[in-house]
Amino acid sequence: MSRTRFRLAGATIALMLAAVAGCSGGEGVDVDGNDAAGAGGVLNAAIGGEPDQLDPHKTSAYYSFQVLENVFDTLVEPDANLEMKPALATAWTTSDDQLTWTFTLREGVKFSDGSPLTAEDVVYSYNRIIDEKLNNAYKFGTVKSIEATDPKTVVVTLNAPTPNLLANLGGFKGVAIVQKANVESGEITTKPVGSGPFAVENYSSGDSIRLVRNDNYWGEKPKLDGVRFTFVSDPTVALQNLRGGEVHWTDNLPPQQVPALLDGDDPTVRSVPSTDYWYLALNQARKPYDDVNVRRAIAFALDREAITKAAKFGLATVNQAAIPQNSAFYYEYAPYTHDVNQARQLLDQAGVSGLSMDLMVTSEYPETVTAAQVIASQLEAVGITVKIRTLDFAQWLDEQGAGKFDAFMLGWLGNIDPDEFYYAQHHSDGTFNFHEYANPNVDRLLDQARTETDQAARKQQYDQVAKQIVDDASYIYLYNPDVAQGWSKQVSGYEVRTDRAIRFRDVALAR
């Protein structure tokens, strides 16, 4: 899940943080049991799985970006309303033809190791993504060149106007500014060097990642001494640890308990609508899923209300398209009623009977496992036998990348601009188009929309994209989930965000 950005691919998402000494906020003790009177304390955060790596340009796992949000910076970043604001760049201007963007960098920015961050680092970071064709290269599709005209000035020259350029350069940490030496040494995968509010001190595979305050940070220094992320796959255990004081924060809450938790005050639990979507994808490189009638039959066979209730217990909104209702680009389109007879007729038209379908899910996103069981039951009613294959997420990503699946369920997280909902997933050249969808009309509309400066025209183009993708059942969309997170009464200054960005830079921990 896939903002997984991620893919939840990418993106993806139950989270947990495990216990550390001092996690209950005991006076004068840090995580190692040492005297720390007067210190800001270490926040213990529980996330639902382990990052596959910590290179922001190469990972697509949400578990990675939960950590990296606190380690790296981008030129600009979204505020709580998802409006792009200054970060490493304090100001920017555009030429009259909107083809030249000039960014002025903040004075005195340093990486966490004390070395200066300059315009050359920005150029290196972006060219690395482009030249190596990394996950987010598609965000630079209209970029002609990137130059450092002086240590504090970056000039981005475009081939065409790009209304979502700021979102592309700052929407999430997959386009973070990295240090060349850190990349070339290979240490970026486990001990990245960024310019964010915290730095990675230790990565213990299978256990935890320890961050410490970055005293070279350009902004207001964090109140916390550090953050320890631990990997707790069981939401029930994560909640127990939160209630017991071993954990200060988690977003890996048992969904069936969240409605009741929202009514309480210990721990604090908050939920907001997200910009995420969850979906079922069918491999169009395999028969019979290359037949649109088969894909549409499956879309008609599904009862999305039942799937959503089982997976999310009311903490989601059923949607047959990707973009949620709280977006200006929302397109209301729901052609698939739960209609078993229609599904059977379409399968008959395709000449398909007795179909056995492999459905790939991952235990690190438990809702995929739960939803798969409901999907299997519903498809059985139209003569499709579903074989659920549950993998750990690292293997799931490998299988997806190699096209070794009939179908999979996952989600995309942290989307901001409509381009992020569609281009990488449904353009025939899209980086994450693992299901091999290709429609020339969709390609044309996606290429047009990402350079369209008239918002009304752009909305119309994306409406057409949405309709065609749904009609083609490129993805069979299921729901837009809410973001639910919980924290102890010791935590203050934390805010649940619709884009799921986990920011601890403003958090304080009562001692």
Short mmCIF file of C-alpha atoms in Angstrom, two decimals:
data_model
loop_
_atom_site.label_atom_id
_atom_site.label_comp_id
_atom_site.label_asym_id
_atom_site.label_seq_id
_atom_site.Cartn_x
_atom_site.Cartn_y
_atom_site.Cartn_z
CA MET A 1 0.00 0.00 0.00
CA SER A 2 1.31 0.84 -1.85
CA ARG A 3 2.13 6.69 0.63
CA THR A 4 3.13 2.08 -0.29
CA ARG A 5 3.34 5.86 -0.19
CA PHE A 6 3.03 3.65 -0.18
CA ARG A 7 2.18 0.85 -1.64
CA LEU A 8 0.40 -0.93 0.46
CA ALA A 9 1.64 -1.85 -1.45
CA GLY A 10 1.97 0.88 -1.42
CA ALA A 11 1.92 0.99 0.56
CA THR A 12 0.60 -0.75 3.94
CA ILE A 13 -0.81 -1.10 7.57
CA ALA A 14 -1.42 -2.06 10.98
CA LEU A 15 1.25 -0.72 13.28
CA MET A 16 2.72 -1.31 16.71
CA LEU A 17 5.39 -0.24 19.01
CA ALA A 18 6.79 -2.42 21.70
CA ALA A 19 8.12 -1.92 25.11
CA VAL A 20 11.25 -0.17 26.14
CA ALA A 21 12.55 0.45 29.61
CA GLY A 22 11.16 3.72 30.87
CA CYS A 23 8.20 3.49 28.52
CA SER A 24 5.75 4.13 31.29
CA GLY A 25 7.41 7.48 31.72
CA GLY A 26 9.30 6.59 34.89
CA GLU A 27 11.13 9.61 36.28
CA GLY A 28 14.83 9.81 35.49
CA VAL A 29 15.24 6.59 33.47
CA ASP A 30 15.99 6.34 29.75
CA VAL A 31 15.48 3.28 27.56
CA ASP A 32 18.77 1.79 28.60
CA GLY A 33 18.06 2.23 32.29
CA ASN A 34 20.45 5.17 32.69
CA ASP A 35 19.85 8.33 34.65
CA ALA A 36 18.13 10.83 32.38
CA ALA A 37 16.66 13.37 34.78
CA GLY A 38 15.48 16.41 32.90
CA ALA A 39 15.64 14.68 29.51
CA GLY A 40 12.70 14.56 27.09
CA GLY A 41 12.32 10.82 27.29
CA VAL A 42 12.05 8.17 24.60
CA LEU A 43 8.68 7.59 22.97
CA ASN A 44 7.89 3.91 22.48
CA ALA A 45 5.89 3.40 19.31
CA ALA A 46 4.48 0.07 18.13
CA ILE A 47 4.10 -0.54 14.41
CA GLY A 48 2.63 -3.64 12.80
CA GLY A 49 5.61 -4.80 10.80
CA GLU A 50 9.28 -4.36 10.07
CA PRO A 51 10.55 -2.03 7.31
CA ASP A 52 12.04 -3.85 4.35
CA GLN A 53 14.81 -1.21 4.28
CA LEU A 54 15.37 2.46 5.15
CA ASP A 55 16.41 3.85 1.76
CA PRO A 56 13.51 6.25 1.06
CA HIS A 57 14.05 6.11 -2.70
CA LYS A 58 13.86 2.32 -2.88
CA THR A 59 11.34 1.20 -0.29
CA SER A 60 7.63 1.19 -0.98
CA ALA A 61 6.57 -0.17 2.42
CA TYR A 62 4.50 1.94 4.76
CA TYR A 63 6.34 0.50 7.77
CA SER A 64 9.51 2.06 6.38
CA PHE A 65 7.91 5.46 5.86
CA GLN A 66 6.56 5.55 9.40
CA VAL A 67 10.18 5.68 10.51
CA LEU A 68 11.54 7.75 7.61
CA GLU A 69 8.96 10.52 8.11
CA ASN A 70 10.98 11.45 11.19
CA VAL A 71 14.43 11.10 9.62
CA PHE A 72 14.30 12.84 6.23
CA ASP A 73 13.19 16.13 4.71
CA THR A 74 11.74 17.14 1.36
CA LEU A 75 11.86 20.55 -0.36
CA VAL A 76 8.27 21.22 0.69
CA GLU A 77 5.85 19.21 2.83
CA PRO A 78 2.08 18.94 3.35
CA ASP A 79 0.53 20.57 6.39
CA ALA A 80 -2.44 19.10 8.24
CA ASN A 81 -4.74 20.29 5.43
CA LEU A 82 -2.43 18.69 2.82
CA GLU A 83 -1.40 22.09 1.49
CA MET A 84 2.26 22.24 0.49
CA LYS A 85 4.37 24.44 2.77
CA PRO A 86 8.10 25.31 3.05
CA ALA A 87 10.49 22.70 4.40
CA LEU A 88 14.05 22.62 3.04
CA ALA A 89 12.97 25.28 0.55
CA THR A 90 11.78 28.53 2.10
CA ALA A 91 10.51 30.07 -1.15
CA TRP A 92 9.93 29.25 -4.81
CA THR A 93 8.97 31.09 -7.98
CA THR A 94 7.65 29.99 -11.35
CA SER A 95 8.23 31.47 -14.79
CA ASP A 96 5.32 32.91 -16.75
CA ASP A 97 5.17 29.81 -18.93
CA GLN A 98 5.26 27.61 -15.78
CA LEU A 99 8.21 25.64 -17.16
CA THR A 100 10.88 26.92 -14.77
CA TRP A 101 10.65 26.58 -11.01
CA THR A 102 13.30 28.18 -8.82
CA PHE A 103 13.63 27.01 -5.22
CA THR A 104 15.55 28.89 -2.53
CA LEU A 105 16.94 26.62 0.16
CA ARG A 106 16.94 27.31 3.87
CA GLU A 107 20.18 28.71 5.33
CA GLY A 108 22.42 26.53 7.45
CA VAL A 109 20.76 23.15 6.91
CA LYS A 110 22.91 20.18 7.90
CA PHE A 111 22.58 16.45 7.67
CA SER A 112 22.43 14.63 10.99
CA ASP A 113 26.18 13.88 10.76
CA GLY A 114 26.91 17.62 10.68
CA SER A 115 27.77 17.91 6.99
CA PRO A 116 26.06 20.73 5.05
CA LEU A 117 23.04 20.09 2.87
CA THR A 118 23.25 22.12 -0.33
CA ALA A 119 21.54 22.42 -3.68
CA GLU A 120 23.90 19.77 -5.04
CA ASP A 121 22.34 17.25 -2.65
CA VAL A 122 18.92 18.06 -4.05
CA VAL A 123 20.17 17.60 -7.61
CA TYR A 124 21.86 14.33 -6.67
CA SER A 125 18.75 12.97 -4.94
CA TYR A 126 16.38 13.74 -7.81
CA ASN A 127 18.74 12.54 -10.52
CA ARG A 128 19.28 9.31 -8.59
CA ILE A 129 15.55 8.63 -8.67
CA ILE A 130 15.34 9.51 -12.37
CA ASP A 131 18.53 7.86 -13.65
CA GLU A 132 18.07 4.62 -11.71
CA LYS A 133 14.35 4.53 -12.53
CA LEU A 134 13.45 4.08 -8.88
CA ASN A 135 9.94 3.82 -7.46
CA ASN A 136 9.07 7.49 -7.78
CA ALA A 137 10.67 8.22 -11.13
CA TYR A 138 7.19 8.71 -12.57
CA LYS A 139 6.83 11.85 -10.45
CA PHE A 140 9.59 13.42 -12.56
CA GLY A 141 8.02 12.55 -15.91
CA THR A 142 7.84 16.19 -17.03
CA VAL A 143 11.23 17.21 -15.64
CA LYS A 144 13.75 18.26 -18.30
CA SER A 145 16.62 19.18 -16.01
CA ILE A 146 17.56 19.93 -12.39
CA GLU A 147 20.40 22.35 -11.70
CA ALA A 148 22.11 23.88 -8.70
CA THR A 149 22.87 27.44 -9.78
CA ASP A 150 24.45 28.17 -6.41
CA PRO A 151 24.60 26.34 -3.05
CA LYS A 152 21.18 27.64 -2.03
CA THR A 153 19.31 27.64 -5.36
CA VAL A 154 17.74 24.73 -7.27
CA VAL A 155 16.23 25.29 -10.71
CA VAL A 156 13.82 22.67 -12.06
CA THR A 157 13.08 22.98 -15.78
CA LEU A 158 10.03 21.20 -17.17
CA ASN A 159 8.92 19.98 -20.57
CA ALA A 160 5.32 20.89 -19.79
CA PRO A 161 3.41 22.72 -17.07
CA THR A 162 3.05 20.48 -14.02
CA PRO A 163 0.34 21.63 -11.60
CA ASN A 164 1.18 18.91 -9.07
CA LEU A 165 4.94 19.53 -9.00
CA LEU A 166 4.95 20.60 -5.35
CA ALA A 167 3.04 17.48 -4.35
CA ASN A 168 5.47 15.39 -6.40
CA LEU A 169 8.47 16.95 -4.64
CA GLY A 170 7.08 16.93 -1.13
CA GLY A 171 4.03 14.72 -0.79
CA PHE A 172 5.96 12.03 1.06
CA LYS A 173 9.45 10.95 1.96
CA GLY A 174 9.94 8.74 -1.08
CA VAL A 175 11.44 11.84 -2.71
CA ALA A 176 13.52 12.84 0.30
CA ILE A 177 16.90 14.55 0.02
CA VAL A 178 19.59 11.97 0.70
CA GLN A 179 23.34 12.19 1.25
CA LYS A 180 25.52 10.86 -1.59
CA ALA A 181 28.18 9.38 0.70
CA ASN A 182 25.50 7.55 2.69
CA VAL A 183 24.11 6.05 -0.51
CA GLU A 184 27.47 5.07 -1.94
CA SER A 185 28.54 3.39 1.30
CA GLY A 186 25.38 1.28 1.28
CA GLU A 187 24.59 2.30 4.86
CA ILE A 188 21.42 4.09 3.77
CA THR A 189 19.51 0.79 3.90
CA THR A 190 19.94 0.40 7.66
CA LYS A 191 21.49 3.63 8.97
CA PRO A 192 20.32 6.48 6.74
CA VAL A 193 21.63 10.02 7.14
CA GLY A 194 18.91 12.63 6.74
CA SER A 195 18.23 16.19 7.82
CA GLY A 196 15.00 15.52 9.70
CA PRO A 197 14.25 15.98 13.41
CA PHE A 198 15.58 12.54 14.40
CA ALA A 199 18.45 10.29 13.32
CA VAL A 200 18.70 6.51 13.23
CA GLU A 201 20.90 5.34 16.09
CA ASN A 202 20.34 1.60 15.88
CA TYR A 203 18.45 -0.87 13.71
CA SER A 204 18.06 -4.31 15.27
CA SER A 205 16.46 -6.50 12.63
CA GLY A 206 13.44 -8.39 13.90
CA ASP A 207 13.18 -6.23 17.00
CA SER A 208 13.28 -2.43 16.80
CA ILE A 209 14.65 0.78 15.33
CA ARG A 210 15.96 3.42 17.71
CA LEU A 211 15.94 7.11 16.72
CA VAL A 212 17.68 9.88 18.65
CA ARG A 213 17.08 13.61 18.51
CA ASN A 214 19.02 15.26 15.68
CA ASP A 215 20.75 18.20 17.35
CA ASN A 216 21.71 19.50 13.89
CA TYR A 217 18.05 19.82 12.91
CA TRP A 218 17.28 23.16 11.23
CA GLY A 219 13.85 23.53 12.85
CA GLU A 220 12.72 23.65 16.42
CA LYS A 221 14.51 20.83 18.20
CA PRO A 222 12.27 17.92 19.20
CA LYS A 223 11.27 17.73 22.84
CA LEU A 224 11.83 13.98 22.85
CA ASP A 225 15.26 12.44 23.32
CA GLY A 226 14.28 9.82 20.81
CA VAL A 227 11.75 7.35 19.46
CA ARG A 228 11.91 3.58 19.55
CA PHE A 229 9.88 1.74 16.92
CA THR A 230 9.17 -1.89 17.68
CA PHE A 231 7.46 -4.37 15.41
CA VAL A 232 4.30 -5.90 16.91
CA SER A 233 2.16 -7.81 14.44
CA ASP A 234 -0.75 -8.62 16.76
CA PRO A 235 -3.08 -5.65 17.30
CA THR A 236 -4.42 -7.12 20.53
CA VAL A 237 -0.92 -7.26 21.97
CA ALA A 238 -0.23 -3.71 20.81
CA LEU A 239 -3.33 -2.45 22.60
CA GLN A 240 -2.44 -4.39 25.75
CA ASN A 241 1.02 -2.84 25.71
CA LEU A 242 -0.46 0.61 25.24
CA ARG A 243 -2.84 0.13 28.17
CA GLY A 244 -0.08 -1.39 30.28
CA GLY A 245 2.34 1.47 29.70
CA GLU A 246 4.97 -0.45 27.75
CA VAL A 247 3.98 1.49 24.63
CA HIS A 248 3.17 5.20 24.29
CA TRP A 249 1.71 5.18 20.76
CA THR A 250 0.37 2.71 18.21
CA ASP A 251 -1.76 2.65 15.10
CA ASN A 252 -2.03 -1.13 15.23
CA LEU A 253 -5.35 -1.21 17.04
CA PRO A 254 -7.85 -4.09 16.81
CA PRO A 255 -10.44 -2.62 14.42
CA GLN A 256 -13.35 -4.26 16.22
CA GLN A 257 -12.40 -2.40 19.41
CA VAL A 258 -11.79 1.05 17.93
CA PRO A 259 -15.44 2.26 18.05
CA ALA A 260 -15.54 1.66 21.81
CA LEU A 261 -12.05 3.09 22.31
CA LEU A 262 -13.09 6.33 20.60
CA ASP A 263 -15.63 6.88 23.37
CA GLY A 264 -13.04 6.50 26.14
CA ASP A 265 -10.20 8.73 27.29
CA ASP A 266 -7.51 6.27 28.41
CA PRO A 267 -5.79 5.60 26.12
CA THR A 268 -6.53 8.47 23.78
CA VAL A 269 -7.81 7.10 20.46
CA ARG A 270 -8.62 9.30 17.48
CA SER A 271 -9.86 8.49 13.99
CA VAL A 272 -10.04 10.65 10.84
CA PRO A 273 -10.94 9.89 7.21
CA SER A 274 -7.90 9.04 5.14
CA THR A 275 -6.72 9.60 1.59
CA ASP A 276 -6.11 5.85 1.25
CA TYR A 277 -7.91 3.24 -0.81
CA TRP A 278 -7.99 -0.56 -0.70
CA TYR A 279 -8.62 -2.71 -3.72
CA LEU A 280 -8.51 -6.09 -5.42
CA ALA A 281 -6.25 -6.44 -8.48
CA LEU A 282 -6.46 -9.21 -11.08
CA ASN A 283 -3.43 -10.21 -13.15
CA GLN A 284 -4.32 -9.32 -16.74
CA ALA A 285 -1.19 -11.07 -18.00
CA ARG A 286 -2.89 -14.34 -17.08
CA LYS A 287 -5.98 -15.90 -18.58
CA PRO A 288 -8.86 -15.55 -18.00
CA TYR A 289 -8.25 -12.26 -16.17
CA ASP A 290 -7.28 -10.60 -19.44
CA ASP A 291 -11.00 -10.76 -20.31
CA VAL A 292 -12.85 -7.70 -19.05
CA ASN A 293 -16.02 -9.77 -18.65
CA VAL A 294 -14.28 -12.00 -16.11
CA ARG A 295 -13.01 -9.00 -14.15
CA ARG A 296 -16.42 -7.34 -14.24
CA ALA A 297 -18.05 -10.59 -13.16
CA ILE A 298 -15.87 -10.63 -10.06
CA ALA A 299 -16.72 -6.96 -9.44
CA PHE A 300 -20.44 -7.79 -9.54
CA ALA A 301 -20.00 -10.83 -7.31
CA LEU A 302 -18.56 -8.81 -4.44
CA ASP A 303 -20.62 -7.35 -1.62
CA ARG A 304 -18.40 -4.42 -0.63
CA GLU A 305 -20.49 -3.54 2.41
CA ALA A 306 -19.92 -7.01 3.86
CA ILE A 307 -16.20 -6.94 3.03
CA THR A 308 -15.77 -3.53 4.60
CA LYS A 309 -17.73 -4.44 7.72
CA ALA A 310 -15.66 -7.59 8.25
CA ALA A 311 -12.31 -5.92 7.61
CA LYS A 312 -12.86 -2.49 9.17
CA PHE A 313 -15.86 -2.70 11.55
CA GLY A 314 -17.34 0.55 10.26
CA LEU A 315 -14.03 2.43 10.13
CA ALA A 316 -14.16 2.85 6.35
CA THR A 317 -16.39 4.12 3.56
CA VAL A 318 -17.35 1.86 0.68
CA ASN A 319 -16.20 3.34 -2.62
CA GLN A 320 -16.10 1.87 -6.12
CA ALA A 321 -13.51 4.42 -7.25
CA ALA A 322 -10.19 5.38 -5.68
CA ILE A 323 -10.52 9.00 -4.54
CA PRO A 324 -12.44 9.49 -1.26
CA GLN A 325 -15.42 11.76 -0.72
CA ASN A 326 -13.41 14.37 1.20
CA SER A 327 -11.39 15.24 -1.93
CA ALA A 328 -12.24 17.93 -4.48
CA PHE A 329 -11.47 15.29 -7.12
CA TYR A 330 -14.01 12.78 -5.81
CA TYR A 331 -16.04 11.18 -8.62
CA GLU A 332 -19.25 9.48 -7.62
CA TYR A 333 -19.51 6.35 -9.71
CA ALA A 334 -20.75 2.96 -8.52
CA PRO A 335 -21.89 0.72 -11.38
CA TYR A 336 -21.38 -2.62 -9.59
CA THR A 337 -24.29 -3.74 -7.47
CA HIS A 338 -23.94 -7.04 -5.62
CA ASP A 339 -25.54 -9.13 -8.37
CA VAL A 340 -24.75 -12.85 -8.47
CA ASN A 341 -26.86 -13.44 -11.59
CA GLN A 342 -25.08 -10.68 -13.50
CA ALA A 343 -21.73 -12.13 -12.45
CA ARG A 344 -22.70 -15.58 -13.69
CA GLN A 345 -23.93 -14.21 -17.02
CA LEU A 346 -20.63 -12.41 -17.61
CA LEU A 347 -18.66 -15.55 -16.79
CA ASP A 348 -20.84 -17.49 -19.24
CA GLN A 349 -20.15 -14.86 -21.93
CA ALA A 350 -16.44 -15.30 -21.31
CA GLY A 351 -16.79 -19.08 -21.50
CA VAL A 352 -15.41 -19.50 -18.00
CA SER A 353 -16.57 -22.12 -15.52
CA GLY A 354 -14.96 -23.94 -12.63
CA LEU A 355 -12.36 -21.20 -12.19
CA SER A 356 -9.79 -21.57 -9.39
CA MET A 357 -8.23 -18.26 -8.38
CA ASP A 358 -5.09 -17.68 -6.31
CA LEU A 359 -5.59 -14.68 -3.99
CA MET A 360 -2.38 -13.33 -2.46
CA VAL A 361 -2.59 -11.50 0.89
CA THR A 362 -0.14 -10.67 3.66
CA SER A 363 -0.29 -11.37 7.37
CA GLU A 364 1.35 -8.03 8.07
CA TYR A 365 -1.85 -6.33 6.89
CA PRO A 366 -4.44 -8.43 8.75
CA GLU A 367 -7.38 -6.74 7.04
CA THR A 368 -6.31 -8.35 3.75
CA VAL A 369 -6.57 -11.79 5.35
CA THR A 370 -9.98 -11.05 6.83
CA ALA A 371 -11.29 -9.50 3.61
CA ALA A 372 -9.95 -12.42 1.56
CA GLN A 373 -12.04 -14.87 3.56
CA VAL A 374 -15.20 -12.88 2.80
CA ILE A 375 -14.22 -12.47 -0.86
CA ALA A 376 -13.65 -16.23 -1.14
CA SER A 377 -17.10 -16.96 0.23
CA GLN A 378 -18.74 -14.46 -2.12
CA LEU A 379 -16.95 -15.73 -5.23
CA GLU A 380 -17.85 -19.31 -4.38
CA ALA A 381 -21.47 -18.32 -5.03
CA VAL A 382 -20.61 -17.67 -8.71
CA GLY A 383 -18.52 -20.81 -9.18
CA ILE A 384 -15.06 -19.38 -8.48
CA THR A 385 -12.91 -21.26 -5.98
CA VAL A 386 -10.49 -18.93 -4.19
CA LYS A 387 -7.24 -20.27 -2.80
CA ILE A 388 -5.97 -17.75 -0.26
CA ARG A 389 -2.18 -17.52 -0.15
CA THR A 390 -0.90 -15.68 2.94
CA LEU A 391 2.69 -14.43 2.79
CA ASP A 392 4.94 -12.22 4.84
CA PHE A 393 5.13 -8.79 3.27
CA ALA A 394 8.68 -9.08 1.93
CA GLN A 395 7.73 -12.24 0.03
CA TRP A 396 4.43 -10.66 -1.00
CA LEU A 397 6.34 -7.78 -2.62
CA ASP A 398 8.63 -10.20 -4.44
CA GLU A 399 5.69 -12.20 -5.79
CA GLN A 400 3.87 -9.04 -6.85
CA GLY A 401 6.93 -7.67 -8.62
CA ALA A 402 7.44 -10.95 -10.48
CA GLY A 403 3.78 -11.16 -11.50
CA LYS A 404 3.34 -14.46 -9.65
CA PHE A 405 -0.31 -14.08 -8.71
CA ASP A 406 -3.83 -14.37 -10.05
CA ALA A 407 -5.10 -11.69 -7.69
CA PHE A 408 -4.04 -9.71 -4.66
CA MET A 409 -5.60 -7.32 -2.20
CA LEU A 410 -3.80 -4.33 -0.78
CA GLY A 411 -4.01 -0.57 -0.57
CA TRP A 412 -2.38 2.74 -1.49
CA LEU A 413 -1.73 5.16 1.34
CA GLY A 414 -1.07 8.85 1.74
CA ASN A 415 -2.21 10.04 -1.67
CA ILE A 416 -2.56 13.80 -2.18
CA ASP A 417 -2.85 14.73 -5.87
CA PRO A 418 -5.13 12.68 -8.17
CA ASP A 419 -2.08 11.74 -10.23
CA GLU A 420 -0.94 9.68 -7.23
CA PHE A 421 -4.18 7.70 -7.23
CA TYR A 422 -3.90 6.60 -10.85
CA TYR A 423 -0.73 7.17 -12.86
CA ALA A 424 1.77 4.68 -11.40
CA GLN A 425 -0.93 2.03 -11.05
CA HIS A 426 -2.87 2.28 -14.33
CA HIS A 427 -0.71 3.95 -16.96
CA SER A 428 0.67 1.22 -19.23
CA ASP A 429 4.18 2.40 -18.28
CA GLY A 430 3.31 2.85 -14.59
CA THR A 431 5.91 1.80 -12.04
CA PHE A 432 3.37 -0.15 -9.98
CA ASN A 433 1.25 -1.51 -12.80
CA PHE A 434 2.04 -5.09 -11.80
CA HIS A 435 -1.33 -6.34 -12.99
CA GLU A 436 -0.48 -5.36 -16.61
CA TYR A 437 -3.42 -3.08 -17.35
CA ALA A 438 -3.23 -1.15 -20.61
CA ASN A 439 -5.80 1.20 -22.11
CA PRO A 440 -4.57 3.81 -24.64
CA ASN A 441 -7.38 6.19 -23.74
CA VAL A 442 -6.46 6.06 -20.05
CA ASP A 443 -2.80 6.64 -20.95
CA ARG A 444 -3.75 9.69 -22.99
CA LEU A 445 -5.96 11.16 -20.28
CA LEU A 446 -3.38 10.55 -17.55
CA ASP A 447 -0.67 12.22 -19.62
CA GLN A 448 -2.95 15.18 -20.31
CA ALA A 449 -4.21 15.59 -16.76
CA ARG A 450 -0.76 15.76 -15.17
CA THR A 451 0.07 18.83 -17.31
CA GLU A 452 -3.39 20.48 -17.29
CA THR A 453 -3.34 23.81 -15.42
CA ASP A 454 -7.07 24.50 -15.59
CA GLN A 455 -8.52 22.82 -12.50
CA ALA A 456 -12.00 22.33 -13.95
CA ALA A 457 -10.59 20.68 -17.07
CA ARG A 458 -8.25 18.58 -14.93
CA LYS A 459 -11.15 17.40 -12.77
CA GLN A 460 -13.06 16.38 -15.89
CA GLN A 461 -10.08 14.42 -17.20
CA TYR A 462 -9.65 12.54 -13.95
CA ASP A 463 -13.38 11.81 -13.85
CA GLN A 464 -13.01 10.15 -17.24
CA VAL A 465 -9.98 8.22 -16.01
CA ALA A 466 -11.85 7.03 -12.95
CA LYS A 467 -14.85 5.88 -14.97
CA GLN A 468 -12.77 3.98 -17.50
CA ILE A 469 -10.66 2.25 -14.85
CA VAL A 470 -13.80 1.18 -12.98
CA ASP A 471 -15.52 0.02 -16.17
CA ASP A 472 -12.42 -1.96 -17.14
CA ALA A 473 -12.11 -3.30 -13.57
CA SER A 474 -8.41 -2.53 -13.70
CA TYR A 475 -8.62 -2.35 -9.91
CA ILE A 476 -11.77 -3.51 -8.17
CA TYR A 477 -12.00 -0.80 -5.52
CA LEU A 478 -13.43 -1.73 -2.13
CA TYR A 479 -13.25 1.09 0.44
CA ASN A 480 -11.51 4.18 1.80
CA PRO A 481 -10.42 3.43 5.38
CA ASP A 482 -10.23 5.80 8.32
CA VAL A 483 -6.95 6.41 10.17
CA ALA A 484 -7.19 5.23 13.79
CA GLN A 485 -4.32 5.73 16.22
CA GLY A 486 -3.94 5.60 19.97
CA TRP A 487 -1.55 7.06 22.53
CA SER A 488 -1.13 7.28 26.28
CA LYS A 489 -2.02 10.24 28.47
CA GLN A 490 1.70 10.98 28.79
CA VAL A 491 1.81 12.02 25.12
CA SER A 492 0.96 15.55 24.04
CA GLY A 493 1.36 17.44 20.77
CA TYR A 494 0.51 14.51 18.51
CA GLU A 495 -1.90 14.88 15.59
CA VAL A 496 -3.58 12.17 13.50
CA ARG A 497 -3.19 13.06 9.84
CA THR A 498 -5.32 12.04 6.86
CA ASP A 499 -2.18 11.18 4.88
CA ARG A 500 -0.93 8.85 7.67
CA ALA A 501 2.35 10.75 8.02
CA ILE A 502 3.64 9.82 11.49
CA ARG A 503 5.34 12.96 12.84
CA PHE A 504 6.83 12.97 16.32
CA ARG A 505 8.86 16.20 16.06
CA ASP A 506 6.31 18.23 18.07
CA VAL A 507 5.48 15.52 20.61
CA ALA A 508 6.24 15.84 24.32
CA LEU A 509 6.26 13.05 26.86
CA ALA A 510 5.19 13.72 30.43
CA ARG A 511 7.71 12.46 32.96
#
